XYZ file of C-alpha atoms in Angstrom:
773
model
C -3.422 -40.389 -6.042
C -2.551 -40.576 -9.759
C -2.896 -37.754 -12.272
C -3.077 -38.500 -16.003
C -2.197 -36.017 -18.742
C -1.671 -36.356 -22.484
C 1.917 -35.863 -23.559
C 2.176 -32.725 -25.614
C 5.147 -34.001 -27.563
C 6.835 -30.582 -27.630
C 10.591 -30.482 -27.701
C 12.576 -27.669 -26.108
C 13.887 -25.561 -29.023
C 15.290 -22.067 -28.710
C 12.536 -19.620 -27.926
C 11.676 -17.543 -31.013
C 8.541 -15.781 -29.768
C 8.789 -12.204 -31.172
C 6.602 -10.811 -28.381
C 9.348 -11.537 -25.861
C 11.878 -9.294 -27.634
C 10.329 -6.303 -25.867
C 11.461 -7.644 -22.494
C 14.661 -6.268 -21.038
C 15.893 -9.192 -18.993
C 16.798 -8.636 -15.355
C 15.144 -5.202 -15.303
C 11.921 -4.083 -13.611
C 9.134 -4.118 -16.179
C 5.468 -4.908 -16.706
C 4.013 -6.510 -19.847
C 0.566 -7.814 -20.767
C -0.277 -9.820 -23.883
C -3.618 -11.096 -25.125
C -4.129 -14.314 -27.069
C -5.433 -13.309 -30.489
C -5.724 -15.913 -33.247
C -3.323 -18.122 -31.277
C -0.678 -15.381 -31.151
C 0.574 -13.078 -28.372
C -0.449 -9.475 -29.014
C 0.915 -6.731 -26.748
C -1.701 -4.634 -24.924
C -1.218 -0.821 -24.818
C -0.215 0.322 -21.363
C -3.150 2.701 -21.075
C -5.410 -0.375 -21.313
C -3.726 -2.211 -18.434
C -6.324 -3.308 -15.904
C -9.084 -3.839 -18.486
C -9.776 -7.499 -19.266
C -12.354 -8.924 -21.656
C -14.336 -11.876 -20.338
C -13.969 -13.774 -23.602
C -10.161 -13.604 -23.664
C -7.072 -15.103 -22.071
C -3.981 -13.056 -21.195
C -0.315 -13.579 -20.351
C 1.226 -11.166 -17.815
C 4.859 -10.654 -16.805
C 5.685 -8.492 -13.782
C 9.214 -7.837 -12.562
C 10.009 -5.422 -9.761
C 13.108 -4.468 -7.798
C 12.978 -4.264 -3.989
C 16.117 -3.683 -1.946
C 18.249 -4.408 -5.057
C 16.585 -7.804 -5.542
C 14.483 -8.679 -8.596
C 11.153 -10.415 -8.097
C 9.723 -12.011 -11.258
C 6.168 -13.298 -11.675
C 4.322 -14.734 -14.672
C 0.528 -14.954 -14.659
C -2.076 -16.289 -17.050
C -5.503 -14.658 -16.672
C -8.491 -16.674 -17.840
C -11.763 -14.919 -18.650
C -14.987 -16.646 -17.629
C -16.015 -16.936 -21.292
C -12.623 -17.665 -22.873
C -12.190 -20.729 -25.069
C -10.283 -23.847 -24.080
C -7.862 -23.493 -26.997
C -6.986 -19.909 -25.960
C -6.273 -21.155 -22.458
C -4.052 -23.867 -23.899
C -2.061 -21.351 -25.948
C -1.603 -19.153 -22.879
C -0.376 -22.099 -20.805
C 2.116 -23.054 -23.500
C 3.344 -19.451 -23.866
C 3.787 -19.253 -20.095
C 6.201 -22.181 -20.305
C 8.056 -20.539 -23.204
C 8.337 -17.231 -21.327
C 9.558 -19.050 -18.232
C 12.321 -20.752 -20.243
C 13.152 -17.462 -21.977
C 13.729 -15.921 -18.526
C 15.852 -18.786 -17.248
C 13.095 -20.625 -15.316
C 13.438 -18.233 -12.380
C 9.972 -16.566 -12.258
C 7.112 -17.677 -10.051
C 4.124 -18.846 -12.127
C 0.483 -18.091 -11.273
C -2.880 -19.099 -12.695
C -5.565 -16.401 -12.327
C -9.261 -16.849 -13.062
C -11.778 -14.044 -13.468
C -13.248 -12.895 -10.115
C -10.808 -15.099 -8.150
C -7.515 -13.275 -8.748
C -4.719 -13.412 -6.177
C -3.992 -10.401 -3.986
C -0.595 -10.073 -5.663
C -2.201 -9.855 -9.108
C -4.766 -7.311 -7.922
C -2.028 -5.171 -6.392
C -0.575 -4.530 -9.882
C -3.668 -2.507 -10.800
C -4.273 -0.648 -7.538
C -3.302 2.707 -9.081
C -5.729 2.016 -11.934
C -8.567 1.731 -9.426
C -8.731 -2.056 -9.685
C -9.708 -4.450 -12.454
C -12.294 -3.776 -15.136
C -14.129 -6.718 -16.717
C -15.726 -6.000 -20.088
C -18.058 -8.189 -22.102
C -16.793 -9.689 -25.333
C -13.359 -10.483 -26.645
C -11.378 -10.970 -29.823
C -12.324 -13.434 -32.523
C -10.339 -16.491 -31.550
C -10.879 -20.225 -31.202
C -14.490 -21.358 -31.132
C -15.990 -18.107 -29.829
C -16.703 -14.791 -31.495
C -17.617 -11.687 -29.519
C -18.701 -8.242 -30.614
C -17.458 -5.187 -28.747
C -20.631 -3.115 -29.004
C -20.909 -1.864 -25.448
C -22.969 1.353 -25.338
C -24.929 1.940 -23.220
C -23.217 -0.007 -20.454
C -23.807 -0.893 -16.800
C -20.828 -1.604 -14.529
C -20.824 -3.002 -11.014
C -18.174 -1.523 -8.707
C -17.478 -4.160 -6.089
C -14.838 -4.681 -3.434
C -13.408 -3.170 -0.308
C -9.744 -2.625 -1.145
C -9.008 -4.161 -4.540
C -11.915 -2.963 -6.646
C -13.369 -4.931 -9.551
C -15.355 -3.128 -12.235
C -17.607 -5.706 -13.857
C -19.652 -4.983 -16.979
C -23.124 -6.492 -16.570
C -25.091 -8.145 -19.344
C -28.389 -6.266 -18.936
C -29.171 -2.643 -18.023
C -32.089 -2.892 -15.627
C -32.908 -2.786 -11.917
C -32.636 -6.579 -11.578
C -28.902 -6.325 -12.333
C -28.321 -3.988 -9.386
C -28.334 -4.285 -5.597
C -28.077 -1.988 -2.591
C -24.700 -3.361 -1.448
C -22.572 -1.964 -4.282
C -22.005 1.092 -6.454
C -22.795 1.099 -10.170
C -21.764 3.117 -13.224
C -24.440 3.740 -15.850
C -22.569 4.788 -18.989
C -24.850 6.579 -21.445
C -21.994 8.065 -23.475
C -22.563 11.811 -22.926
C -23.661 11.230 -19.319
C -22.339 8.811 -16.714
C -24.483 8.182 -13.636
C -22.808 6.999 -10.430
C -25.524 5.172 -8.463
C -24.581 4.253 -4.880
C -26.536 1.568 -3.057
C -27.442 2.339 0.552
C -25.072 -0.346 1.849
C -22.144 0.340 -0.517
C -18.887 0.917 1.349
C -16.921 4.162 1.166
C -14.159 2.669 -0.950
C -16.624 1.512 -3.585
C -18.155 4.995 -3.708
C -14.761 6.658 -4.059
C -13.643 4.231 -6.750
C -16.931 4.665 -8.614
C -16.252 8.411 -8.732
C -12.719 7.760 -9.908
C -13.884 5.368 -12.631
C -16.430 7.908 -13.835
C -13.660 10.503 -14.063
C -11.527 8.090 -16.086
C -14.401 7.490 -18.509
C -14.784 11.246 -18.896
C -11.044 11.689 -19.486
C -11.156 9.037 -22.219
C -13.667 11.296 -23.989
C -11.561 14.447 -23.611
C -13.890 15.858 -20.980
C -16.984 15.644 -23.196
C -19.045 13.812 -20.625
C -21.204 14.831 -17.644
C -20.964 12.907 -14.375
C -24.038 12.742 -12.136
C -24.055 11.190 -8.649
C -27.244 9.451 -7.569
C -27.736 8.144 -4.049
C -30.083 5.230 -3.443
C -33.449 6.765 -2.497
C -32.578 10.246 -3.774
C -33.273 9.712 -7.467
C -36.152 12.230 -7.447
C -33.726 14.972 -6.425
C -32.191 14.893 -9.906
C -32.899 17.738 -12.287
C -35.779 17.256 -14.698
C -33.532 16.392 -17.653
C -31.273 14.134 -15.593
C -34.227 12.252 -14.125
C -35.738 11.749 -17.578
C -32.472 10.312 -18.868
C -32.038 8.106 -15.785
C -35.571 6.722 -16.048
C -35.060 5.874 -19.706
C -33.095 2.890 -18.408
C -34.259 2.590 -14.799
C -37.936 3.536 -14.349
C -38.491 4.418 -10.694
C -41.865 2.646 -10.671
C -39.987 -0.658 -11.205
C -37.309 -0.085 -8.565
C -39.141 -1.502 -5.545
C -40.122 -4.753 -7.245
C -36.906 -5.418 -9.161
C -33.976 -4.019 -7.142
C -32.201 -6.701 -5.096
C -31.935 -5.797 -1.420
C -29.374 -8.392 -0.326
C -25.830 -8.968 -1.433
C -25.274 -11.598 -4.079
C -23.570 -14.767 -2.956
C -22.407 -15.680 -6.443
C -18.765 -15.102 -5.490
C -18.959 -17.175 -2.305
C -17.662 -20.708 -2.403
C -19.813 -23.539 -1.128
C -17.223 -26.217 -0.552
C -16.290 -27.742 2.772
C -15.185 -25.440 5.546
C -11.512 -25.621 6.380
C -9.349 -23.267 8.369
C -6.377 -21.329 7.065
C -4.156 -23.708 9.011
C -5.053 -26.642 6.735
C -1.728 -27.741 5.280
C -0.556 -30.950 3.609
C 2.600 -31.871 1.738
C 2.566 -34.253 -1.259
C 5.520 -35.677 -3.141
C 5.382 -36.033 -6.926
C 7.046 -39.246 -8.077
C 8.828 -39.765 -11.396
C 6.511 -39.829 -14.407
C 5.322 -43.265 -15.523
C 4.470 -44.081 -19.144
C 2.443 -47.214 -19.822
C 2.914 -46.860 -23.560
C -0.597 -45.504 -24.097
C 0.489 -41.892 -24.680
C -0.501 -40.927 -21.158
C 1.842 -39.499 -18.551
C 0.866 -40.639 -15.070
C 2.183 -38.615 -12.150
C 1.936 -40.359 -8.811
C 1.146 -38.045 -5.901
C 1.997 -39.391 -2.444
C 0.918 -37.657 0.752
C 3.956 -37.016 2.958
C 2.662 -35.219 6.055
C 0.372 -32.566 7.482
C 1.601 -29.296 9.006
C 3.720 -27.960 10.523
C 6.117 -27.996 7.596
C 9.866 -27.358 7.599
C 12.248 -26.531 4.795
C 14.009 -29.813 5.465
C 10.863 -31.614 4.265
C 11.720 -30.574 0.689
C 14.356 -32.439 -1.333
C 15.951 -30.715 -4.327
C 15.853 -33.997 -6.267
C 12.053 -34.061 -6.252
C 8.937 -31.985 -6.796
C 6.205 -31.357 -4.246
C 2.700 -29.969 -3.895
C 1.897 -27.922 -0.805
C -1.873 -28.002 -0.291
C -3.255 -25.058 1.698
C -6.864 -25.998 0.984
C -9.075 -23.380 -0.586
C -6.379 -20.775 0.103
C -4.251 -22.178 -2.698
C -1.852 -24.891 -3.752
C 1.835 -24.482 -4.469
C 3.960 -26.624 -6.779
C 7.580 -26.616 -5.616
C 10.145 -27.720 -8.221
C 13.500 -28.965 -6.925
C 16.553 -27.496 -8.634
C 17.623 -30.975 -9.732
C 14.246 -31.870 -11.251
C 13.928 -32.453 -14.974
C 12.941 -29.899 -17.607
C 9.799 -31.954 -18.207
C 8.771 -31.607 -14.566
C 9.199 -27.830 -14.774
C 7.114 -27.615 -17.939
C 4.312 -29.835 -16.646
C 4.100 -28.327 -13.134
C 0.997 -26.183 -13.687
C -0.806 -28.927 -15.587
C -0.086 -31.409 -12.814
C -1.434 -28.942 -10.260
C -4.730 -28.680 -12.127
C -4.863 -32.464 -12.346
C -4.338 -32.580 -8.589
C -7.368 -30.343 -8.043
C -9.484 -32.548 -10.307
C -8.343 -35.660 -8.461
C -9.444 -34.094 -5.162
C -12.956 -33.801 -6.525
C -13.249 -30.025 -6.773
C -15.816 -28.797 -9.276
C -14.966 -26.265 -11.993
C -15.968 -23.224 -9.933
C -13.916 -24.393 -6.970
C -10.915 -25.082 -9.212
C -11.115 -21.533 -10.588
C -11.256 -20.089 -7.083
C -8.173 -21.916 -5.795
C -4.908 -20.089 -6.487
C -2.288 -22.229 -8.259
C 1.358 -21.127 -8.036
C 4.591 -22.730 -9.208
C 7.845 -21.885 -7.432
C 11.430 -22.908 -8.065
C 13.928 -24.182 -5.502
C 15.932 -21.191 -4.126
C 13.561 -18.663 -5.775
C 10.642 -19.014 -3.388
C 8.565 -15.881 -2.653
C 8.017 -14.929 0.970
C 4.342 -16.003 0.837
C 5.509 -19.569 0.250
C 8.209 -19.478 2.923
C 5.678 -18.142 5.423
C 3.807 -21.468 5.220
C 6.751 -23.174 6.890
C 7.492 -23.228 10.609
C 11.221 -23.063 9.901
C 12.967 -21.832 6.769
C 16.731 -21.363 7.289
C 18.360 -18.959 4.859
C 21.682 -19.947 3.314
C 22.257 -16.538 1.764
C 22.657 -13.115 3.264
C 19.415 -11.403 4.150
C 19.158 -7.682 3.489
C 16.137 -5.658 4.439
C 13.005 -6.879 6.128
C 12.691 -10.381 4.781
C 14.377 -9.715 1.414
C 16.882 -12.383 0.432
C 19.599 -12.562 -2.207
C 19.698 -15.926 -3.969
C 22.097 -17.311 -6.549
C 19.900 -17.334 -9.649
C 18.808 -14.713 -12.128
C 16.157 -13.349 -9.814
C 18.801 -11.866 -7.511
C 20.869 -9.935 -10.022
C 21.333 -6.272 -9.197
C 20.293 -3.772 -11.845
C 23.563 -2.465 -13.210
C 22.928 -2.260 -16.958
C 22.838 1.290 -18.298
C 19.941 2.111 -20.581
C 20.979 1.978 -24.222
C 19.016 4.643 -26.124
C 20.341 3.365 -29.460
C 17.964 0.402 -29.193
C 15.078 2.769 -29.838
C 16.344 3.611 -33.306
C 16.388 -0.004 -34.422
C 13.367 -1.440 -32.603
C 10.321 0.724 -31.933
C 8.546 -2.131 -30.171
C 11.141 -2.148 -27.412
C 10.792 1.620 -27.074
C 7.044 1.255 -26.646
C 7.233 -1.563 -24.110
C 10.331 -0.750 -22.044
C 8.844 2.303 -20.247
C 12.054 4.189 -21.145
C 11.683 6.359 -24.227
C 15.259 7.596 -23.849
C 17.829 8.163 -21.108
C 16.024 11.184 -19.634
C 18.586 13.719 -20.898
C 16.207 15.605 -23.192
C 14.810 19.110 -22.675
C 12.248 19.721 -19.939
C 10.104 22.630 -18.799
C 8.032 22.638 -15.599
C 4.943 24.553 -14.454
C 3.116 24.567 -11.123
C -0.600 25.150 -10.538
C -1.695 28.257 -8.645
C -5.050 30.057 -8.619
C -6.514 27.904 -11.394
C -3.623 28.619 -13.769
C -0.091 27.373 -14.379
C 3.159 29.269 -13.812
C 6.685 28.412 -14.875
C 8.978 26.975 -12.238
C 12.534 28.237 -11.879
C 15.003 25.765 -13.436
C 16.979 25.735 -10.181
C 13.898 24.145 -8.531
C 13.305 21.488 -11.166
C 13.905 18.455 -8.933
C 11.875 19.888 -6.047
C 8.183 19.169 -5.512
C 5.655 20.095 -2.818
C 3.108 17.556 -1.621
C 0.367 20.215 -1.626
C 0.887 21.173 -5.280
C 0.383 19.848 -8.798
C 2.971 20.176 -11.581
C 3.225 19.738 -15.349
C 6.505 18.607 -16.897
C 6.916 19.000 -20.644
C 9.657 16.654 -21.828
C 11.008 16.979 -25.375
C 13.410 14.550 -27.046
C 14.368 13.307 -30.487
C 13.920 9.858 -31.910
C 15.295 9.201 -35.396
C 15.516 12.991 -35.928
C 11.829 13.386 -35.081
C 10.820 15.600 -32.159
C 8.697 13.813 -29.544
C 6.796 15.178 -26.545
C 5.664 13.865 -23.167
C 3.467 15.813 -20.748
C 3.706 14.445 -17.244
C 1.335 15.844 -14.652
C 2.394 15.152 -11.084
C -0.281 15.247 -8.381
C 0.785 15.857 -4.788
C -0.952 13.762 -2.118
C -2.237 16.900 -0.375
C -3.195 18.909 -3.442
C -6.801 20.058 -3.596
C -9.492 18.607 -5.820
C -9.748 21.769 -7.915
C -5.944 21.896 -8.359
C -6.089 18.339 -9.674
C -8.866 19.330 -12.056
C -6.913 22.392 -13.210
C -3.738 20.443 -13.934
C -5.677 17.885 -15.996
C -7.274 20.615 -18.094
C -4.012 22.549 -18.534
C -2.234 19.447 -19.804
C -4.762 19.250 -22.630
C -4.287 22.952 -23.388
C -0.480 22.665 -23.437
C -0.693 19.637 -25.660
C -2.678 21.614 -28.225
C -0.619 24.802 -27.881
C 3.000 23.588 -27.868
C 2.834 19.941 -28.915
C 0.315 20.129 -31.759
C -1.844 17.654 -29.864
C 0.768 14.912 -30.260
C 2.167 14.609 -26.733
C 1.923 11.491 -24.613
C 0.134 12.515 -21.401
C 1.106 10.725 -18.196
C -0.741 11.151 -14.891
C 1.522 10.537 -11.872
C 0.493 10.442 -8.241
C 3.141 11.320 -5.651
C 5.086 8.249 -4.606
C 4.386 6.277 -7.821
C 6.855 7.986 -10.160
C 7.875 5.744 -13.125
C 11.477 5.075 -14.034
C 11.636 7.514 -16.940
C 10.189 10.317 -14.823
C 12.953 9.743 -12.264
C 15.601 9.608 -15.008
C 14.752 13.192 -15.998
C 16.077 14.258 -12.577
C 19.111 11.923 -12.545
C 17.153 9.460 -10.411
C 16.713 11.822 -7.440
C 13.856 14.125 -6.417
C 12.936 16.052 -3.256
C 9.358 16.210 -1.974
C 8.761 19.016 0.511
C 5.777 19.588 2.738
C 3.247 22.339 2.089
C 2.321 24.036 -1.145
C 0.759 27.120 -2.611
C -2.563 28.478 -1.297
C -4.480 27.568 -4.439
C -8.098 26.626 -5.034
C -11.249 27.289 -3.039
C -10.153 25.050 -0.162
C -7.083 27.173 0.555
C -8.337 30.619 -0.502
C -7.832 32.033 2.990
C -4.470 30.393 3.571
C -1.029 31.693 2.717
C 1.542 30.057 0.498
C 3.640 27.410 2.225
C 6.506 26.865 -0.187
C 9.204 28.621 1.787
C 11.273 26.232 3.853
C 11.362 26.745 7.594
C 14.671 27.601 9.179
C 14.830 24.060 10.539
C 13.661 21.125 8.430
C 14.413 17.416 7.967
C 14.473 15.168 4.888
C 14.231 11.380 4.974
C 16.213 9.711 2.184
C 14.529 6.603 0.735
C 16.295 4.455 -1.839
C 14.342 2.181 -4.191
C 17.430 1.457 -6.265
C 20.334 3.622 -7.382
C 18.173 5.335 -10.029
C 15.145 5.906 -7.798
C 15.970 7.900 -4.672
C 13.560 10.282 -2.974
C 14.169 12.827 -0.232
C 10.886 13.369 1.623
C 10.365 16.087 4.197
C 9.155 14.919 7.614
C 8.552 16.758 10.878
C 11.821 17.991 12.353
C 11.896 15.973 15.562
C 13.865 13.005 16.835
C 10.880 10.623 16.868
C 10.955 10.537 13.048
C 14.505 9.178 12.855
C 14.872 5.587 11.662
C 17.958 3.411 12.043
C 17.410 1.999 8.556
C 17.587 5.354 6.719
C 19.581 8.543 6.163
C 18.303 12.001 7.140
C 19.299 15.543 6.193
C 18.746 18.056 8.999
C 18.971 21.778 8.204
C 19.408 24.278 11.043
C 18.818 28.003 10.511
C 18.999 27.458 6.747
C 22.778 27.436 7.033
C 24.017 24.400 8.964
C 23.435 20.949 7.455
C 23.773 17.585 9.177
C 23.590 14.184 7.516
C 22.480 11.595 10.054
C 23.272 8.037 8.978
C 21.285 5.228 10.556
C 23.281 2.123 11.337
C 21.351 0.083 8.765
C 21.223 2.709 6.002
C 22.581 2.029 2.504
C 25.488 3.565 0.648
C 23.133 4.827 -2.088
C 21.151 6.765 0.510
C 24.262 8.295 2.059
C 25.657 9.378 -1.308
C 22.297 10.845 -2.336
C 22.149 12.874 0.883
C 25.620 14.278 0.267
C 24.717 15.192 -3.306
C 21.577 17.075 -2.200
C 23.448 19.131 0.397
C 26.397 19.849 -1.879
C 24.005 21.057 -4.610
C 22.970 23.783 -2.157
C 26.660 24.766 -1.960
C 26.858 23.716 1.689
C 29.314 21.404 3.413
C 27.454 18.905 5.585
C 28.530 17.472 8.913
C 28.235 13.687 8.909
C 26.767 12.154 12.061
C 26.734 8.428 12.645
C 23.927 7.016 14.750
C 24.834 6.772 18.464
C 27.613 9.389 18.026
C 25.343 12.448 18.272
C 26.299 15.484 20.339
C 23.892 17.292 22.646
C 23.516 20.234 20.253
C 22.221 17.844 17.583
C 19.419 16.623 19.851
C 18.606 20.198 20.816
C 17.967 21.067 17.166
C 15.463 18.193 17.017
C 13.678 19.321 20.175
C 15.379 16.855 22.468
C 16.329 13.204 22.356
C 13.417 10.759 22.287
C 12.558 7.231 21.164
C 12.574 6.414 17.437
C 12.430 3.296 15.233
C 15.540 1.205 15.884
C 14.519 -2.276 14.746
C 17.464 -3.467 12.678
C 17.114 -5.486 9.547
C 18.267 -9.056 10.152
C 21.632 -9.921 8.638
C 22.995 -13.460 8.319
C 20.013 -14.789 10.204
C 19.248 -18.497 10.260
C 15.542 -17.868 9.894
C 13.726 -16.019 7.130
C 11.660 -13.223 8.673
C 8.859 -11.290 7.055
C 6.964 -8.071 7.589
C 3.458 -8.380 6.178
C 0.289 -6.301 6.387
C -3.165 -7.867 6.484
C -6.697 -6.571 6.544
C -8.575 -8.547 9.199
C -12.349 -8.973 9.386
C -14.674 -11.241 11.335
C -17.893 -9.806 9.919
C -18.842 -13.136 8.350
C -18.463 -15.044 11.609
C -14.984 -16.345 10.856
C -11.571 -14.810 10.322
C -10.953 -13.414 6.836
C -7.401 -12.414 5.972
C -6.425 -10.346 2.921
C -2.767 -9.534 2.388
C -1.613 -6.148 1.077
C 1.576 -6.119 -0.980
C 4.250 -3.369 -0.998
C 2.289 -1.510 1.639
C 2.498 2.118 2.741
C 0.509 4.219 5.190
C -2.080 4.760 2.442
C -3.067 1.081 2.723
C -4.296 1.364 6.324
C -8.089 1.230 6.114
C -9.875 3.341 8.737
C -12.924 1.051 8.501
C -11.048 -2.053 9.657
C -8.571 -3.571 12.025
C -5.203 -3.976 10.307
C -2.671 -6.560 11.375
C 1.047 -5.929 10.884
C 2.905 -9.224 11.206
C 6.542 -8.525 12.099
C 7.211 -12.257 12.599
C 8.263 -12.118 16.236
C 5.587 -9.579 17.178
C 2.091 -8.601 16.044
C 0.745 -5.067 15.711
C -2.998 -4.424 15.671
C -3.961 -1.070 14.204
C -7.519 -0.108 15.118
C -9.144 2.022 12.450
C -11.353 4.832 13.695
C -14.388 3.436 11.862
C -13.832 -0.270 12.558
C -16.863 -2.033 13.987
C -17.495 -2.455 17.703
C -16.826 -6.172 17.745
C -13.469 -5.791 16.040
C -12.446 -3.052 18.465
C -13.478 -5.017 21.553
C -12.100 -8.364 20.422
C -9.071 -7.301 18.393
C -6.684 -9.236 20.631
C -8.733 -12.390 20.114
C -8.529 -11.762 16.374
C -4.721 -11.592 16.611
C -4.603 -14.794 18.628
C -6.899 -16.530 16.144
C -4.663 -15.299 13.342
C -1.640 -16.861 15.009
C -3.497 -20.103 15.692
C -4.523 -20.334 12.053
C -1.044 -19.463 10.741
C 0.199 -22.449 8.695
C 3.774 -21.908 9.957
C 2.502 -22.749 13.486
C 4.558 -20.111 15.261
C 4.080 -19.747 19.042
C 0.700 -18.276 19.948
C 2.152 -16.183 22.776
C 4.002 -13.629 20.653
C 3.797 -9.998 21.871
C 0.696 -8.240 20.522
C 0.696 -4.445 20.247
C -2.730 -2.791 19.935
C -2.521 0.714 18.456
C -5.307 3.190 17.844
C -5.480 5.348 14.738
C -3.843 8.704 15.409
C -1.665 7.464 18.255
C 0.933 5.425 16.382
C 4.374 5.108 18.054
C 7.631 5.048 16.066
C 8.062 1.298 16.597
C 4.990 0.919 14.379
C 5.286 3.814 11.923
C 8.880 2.885 11.093
C 7.618 -0.065 9.025
C 5.733 2.255 6.656
C 8.362 4.753 5.513
C 7.456 8.462 5.719
C 4.482 8.893 8.038
C 1.916 11.695 7.845
C -0.235 12.112 10.957
C -2.680 14.399 9.141
C -3.191 11.967 6.254
C -6.709 10.806 7.090
C -8.273 14.195 7.808
C -8.521 14.969 4.087
C -9.887 11.613 2.954
C -13.614 11.893 3.665
C -16.039 10.773 0.993
C -18.876 13.096 1.996
C -16.685 16.182 1.580
C -15.741 15.052 -1.908
C -19.394 14.513 -2.727
C -20.240 18.029 -1.461
C -17.555 19.623 -3.638
C -18.234 17.443 -6.666
C -21.400 19.122 -8.013
C -19.527 22.448 -8.155
C -16.529 21.044 -9.933
C -17.811 17.933 -11.712
C -16.096 19.102 -14.882
C -12.760 19.119 -13.039
C -12.824 15.934 -10.953
């Protein structure tokens, strides 16, 4: 197979792209640029997740996990973007890669066919939002007149919000939820067969539209078949766009297959390795890359030679271009182009090419998804954590650089893009929500939060002698709907009253605190259980903010500047050999229990928390506990003891998948950086711990999945490209009965988590509080 490409003739000068100056190298960050008039233009962070169909974007995502940096560069191509915009984005991807030392993994994303990794970046935004139009660039010109608008809310886990071209019944179907945006009123129309996640996300998207308009917008929920139950005025407005007399003849009853691929059926186990030979130039200005098939799976790390480049073909599930560390700069630059040429040479049409994920990886910087394709992948470097490896290039550097606030005075662009407005040492004031109002929190409690409450933090700092304001509002996972509505309204009031309407407002959900938020508390916060009896839901309850005589905190470190102490039930089953715990007895005696695989950062954080309470803790090392210690925890029992592999000869991974056989064949969707929140009660979830498989049976999973879950696990193993043994232990676990050997992979575990997440209850409350949702 030979692939031909025109030489671009570009040399490799020093990178002078001004857009890249906002990047703090070797630090976690997230940047999105759009191609406008052949230039990179930074997108405001509050617009992240919204993509115009007529545009092309460049995305850089860098995160730190277990003190290791993971860098990824993506180009996103809209379905109506111009070829020249796509070319500029591809060229800028190469420049950004060189600017970052050629360490990042490169991805090509096409509208509607994005990778699970890319979609995971926008999970907290409620998924992606596709809008019609785009900037004036290249050969296309789009106008951004978009009112009124119709959006399709589609997806099960990673939601896509797609703006439709026409507002009529023929654009809708009964399998999805839709938003009808009429400016002052937003209708949420739910098809009879729409899944619960789509309905919840449709509500959330409607709330976001209302918030963008400062609350000056009514939200009306309409269920398929219940349109006549609307009020007279609401029905008149609804029928101005969707006459009910046309519904029966025009509404589509079946799900659209436009996103389904029609090419040949192949299993997930399809795997081939190709070697890319040296480039050949016949003097005609064409570079010809010769692709030679090497073997089919199983693959081993030894099949790759650092002197060469390879293509790993996983069929419609994606292709990977692996660049050896001794390959030429030209090979690195042309990798993505060669991959697209490979797809063309295989005879895929344009739609199929867009659907196939294309990823470039560098020798010794391979992500775990790539390593998992191989039956054997020996690690030369020390492994720390569950499958996290430290390599020798820039991607593995530990974050040690202290934030330099002086940069902000000389470069406002860096201040806007770095996510750190200062070092977090400014003045702060905190309120909590109670009985539909806010009350000041005692300064001594400033780093303490309750999962059942909502808080507002007013942060004041100076930049170039100008006073600046930020209003964070922190939403506990177990706070009530009306508390969440109250805190959103009070933030607006405080902004007008004390910040002259100039504050930056930041909505934070528990567990997703940004770096600057953590810096205000010296990188350490405590999240207790309970909360204040506030709102209609808890009117008859009593406040639950006083700590019990005996309580336990689990210390979780996400880096030295991001450490959280989270209260868990005070019993031995919640211990975990990989973490540190603070145990308080009778509000006077403190123990610090150190798991054998815990980190120094976690141990030091635990000591600091106890010492701040003016108590001297007793340090207990795992396996050296006395009987009185176990008595405090209600007796000794089993807990999570699986140790993280150290100096192993085989890379191991812990991965979570959503498994479905509803289409007649196995569908596997991976979930990145998972927590308990990602377990879907409507499905069977598969936790792959490499040498064992856990099947978690959701309460609402279908009968076939429940009865044949073990077969699903076996089929998963059979279709695994790494070709591991098919006789691995399989643990089948029902929702609500999870043992510690399973829950230990998810961090803090809340057994009452699902009881409050019912869509129908939200719908019942919503009409009463639609102005607050």
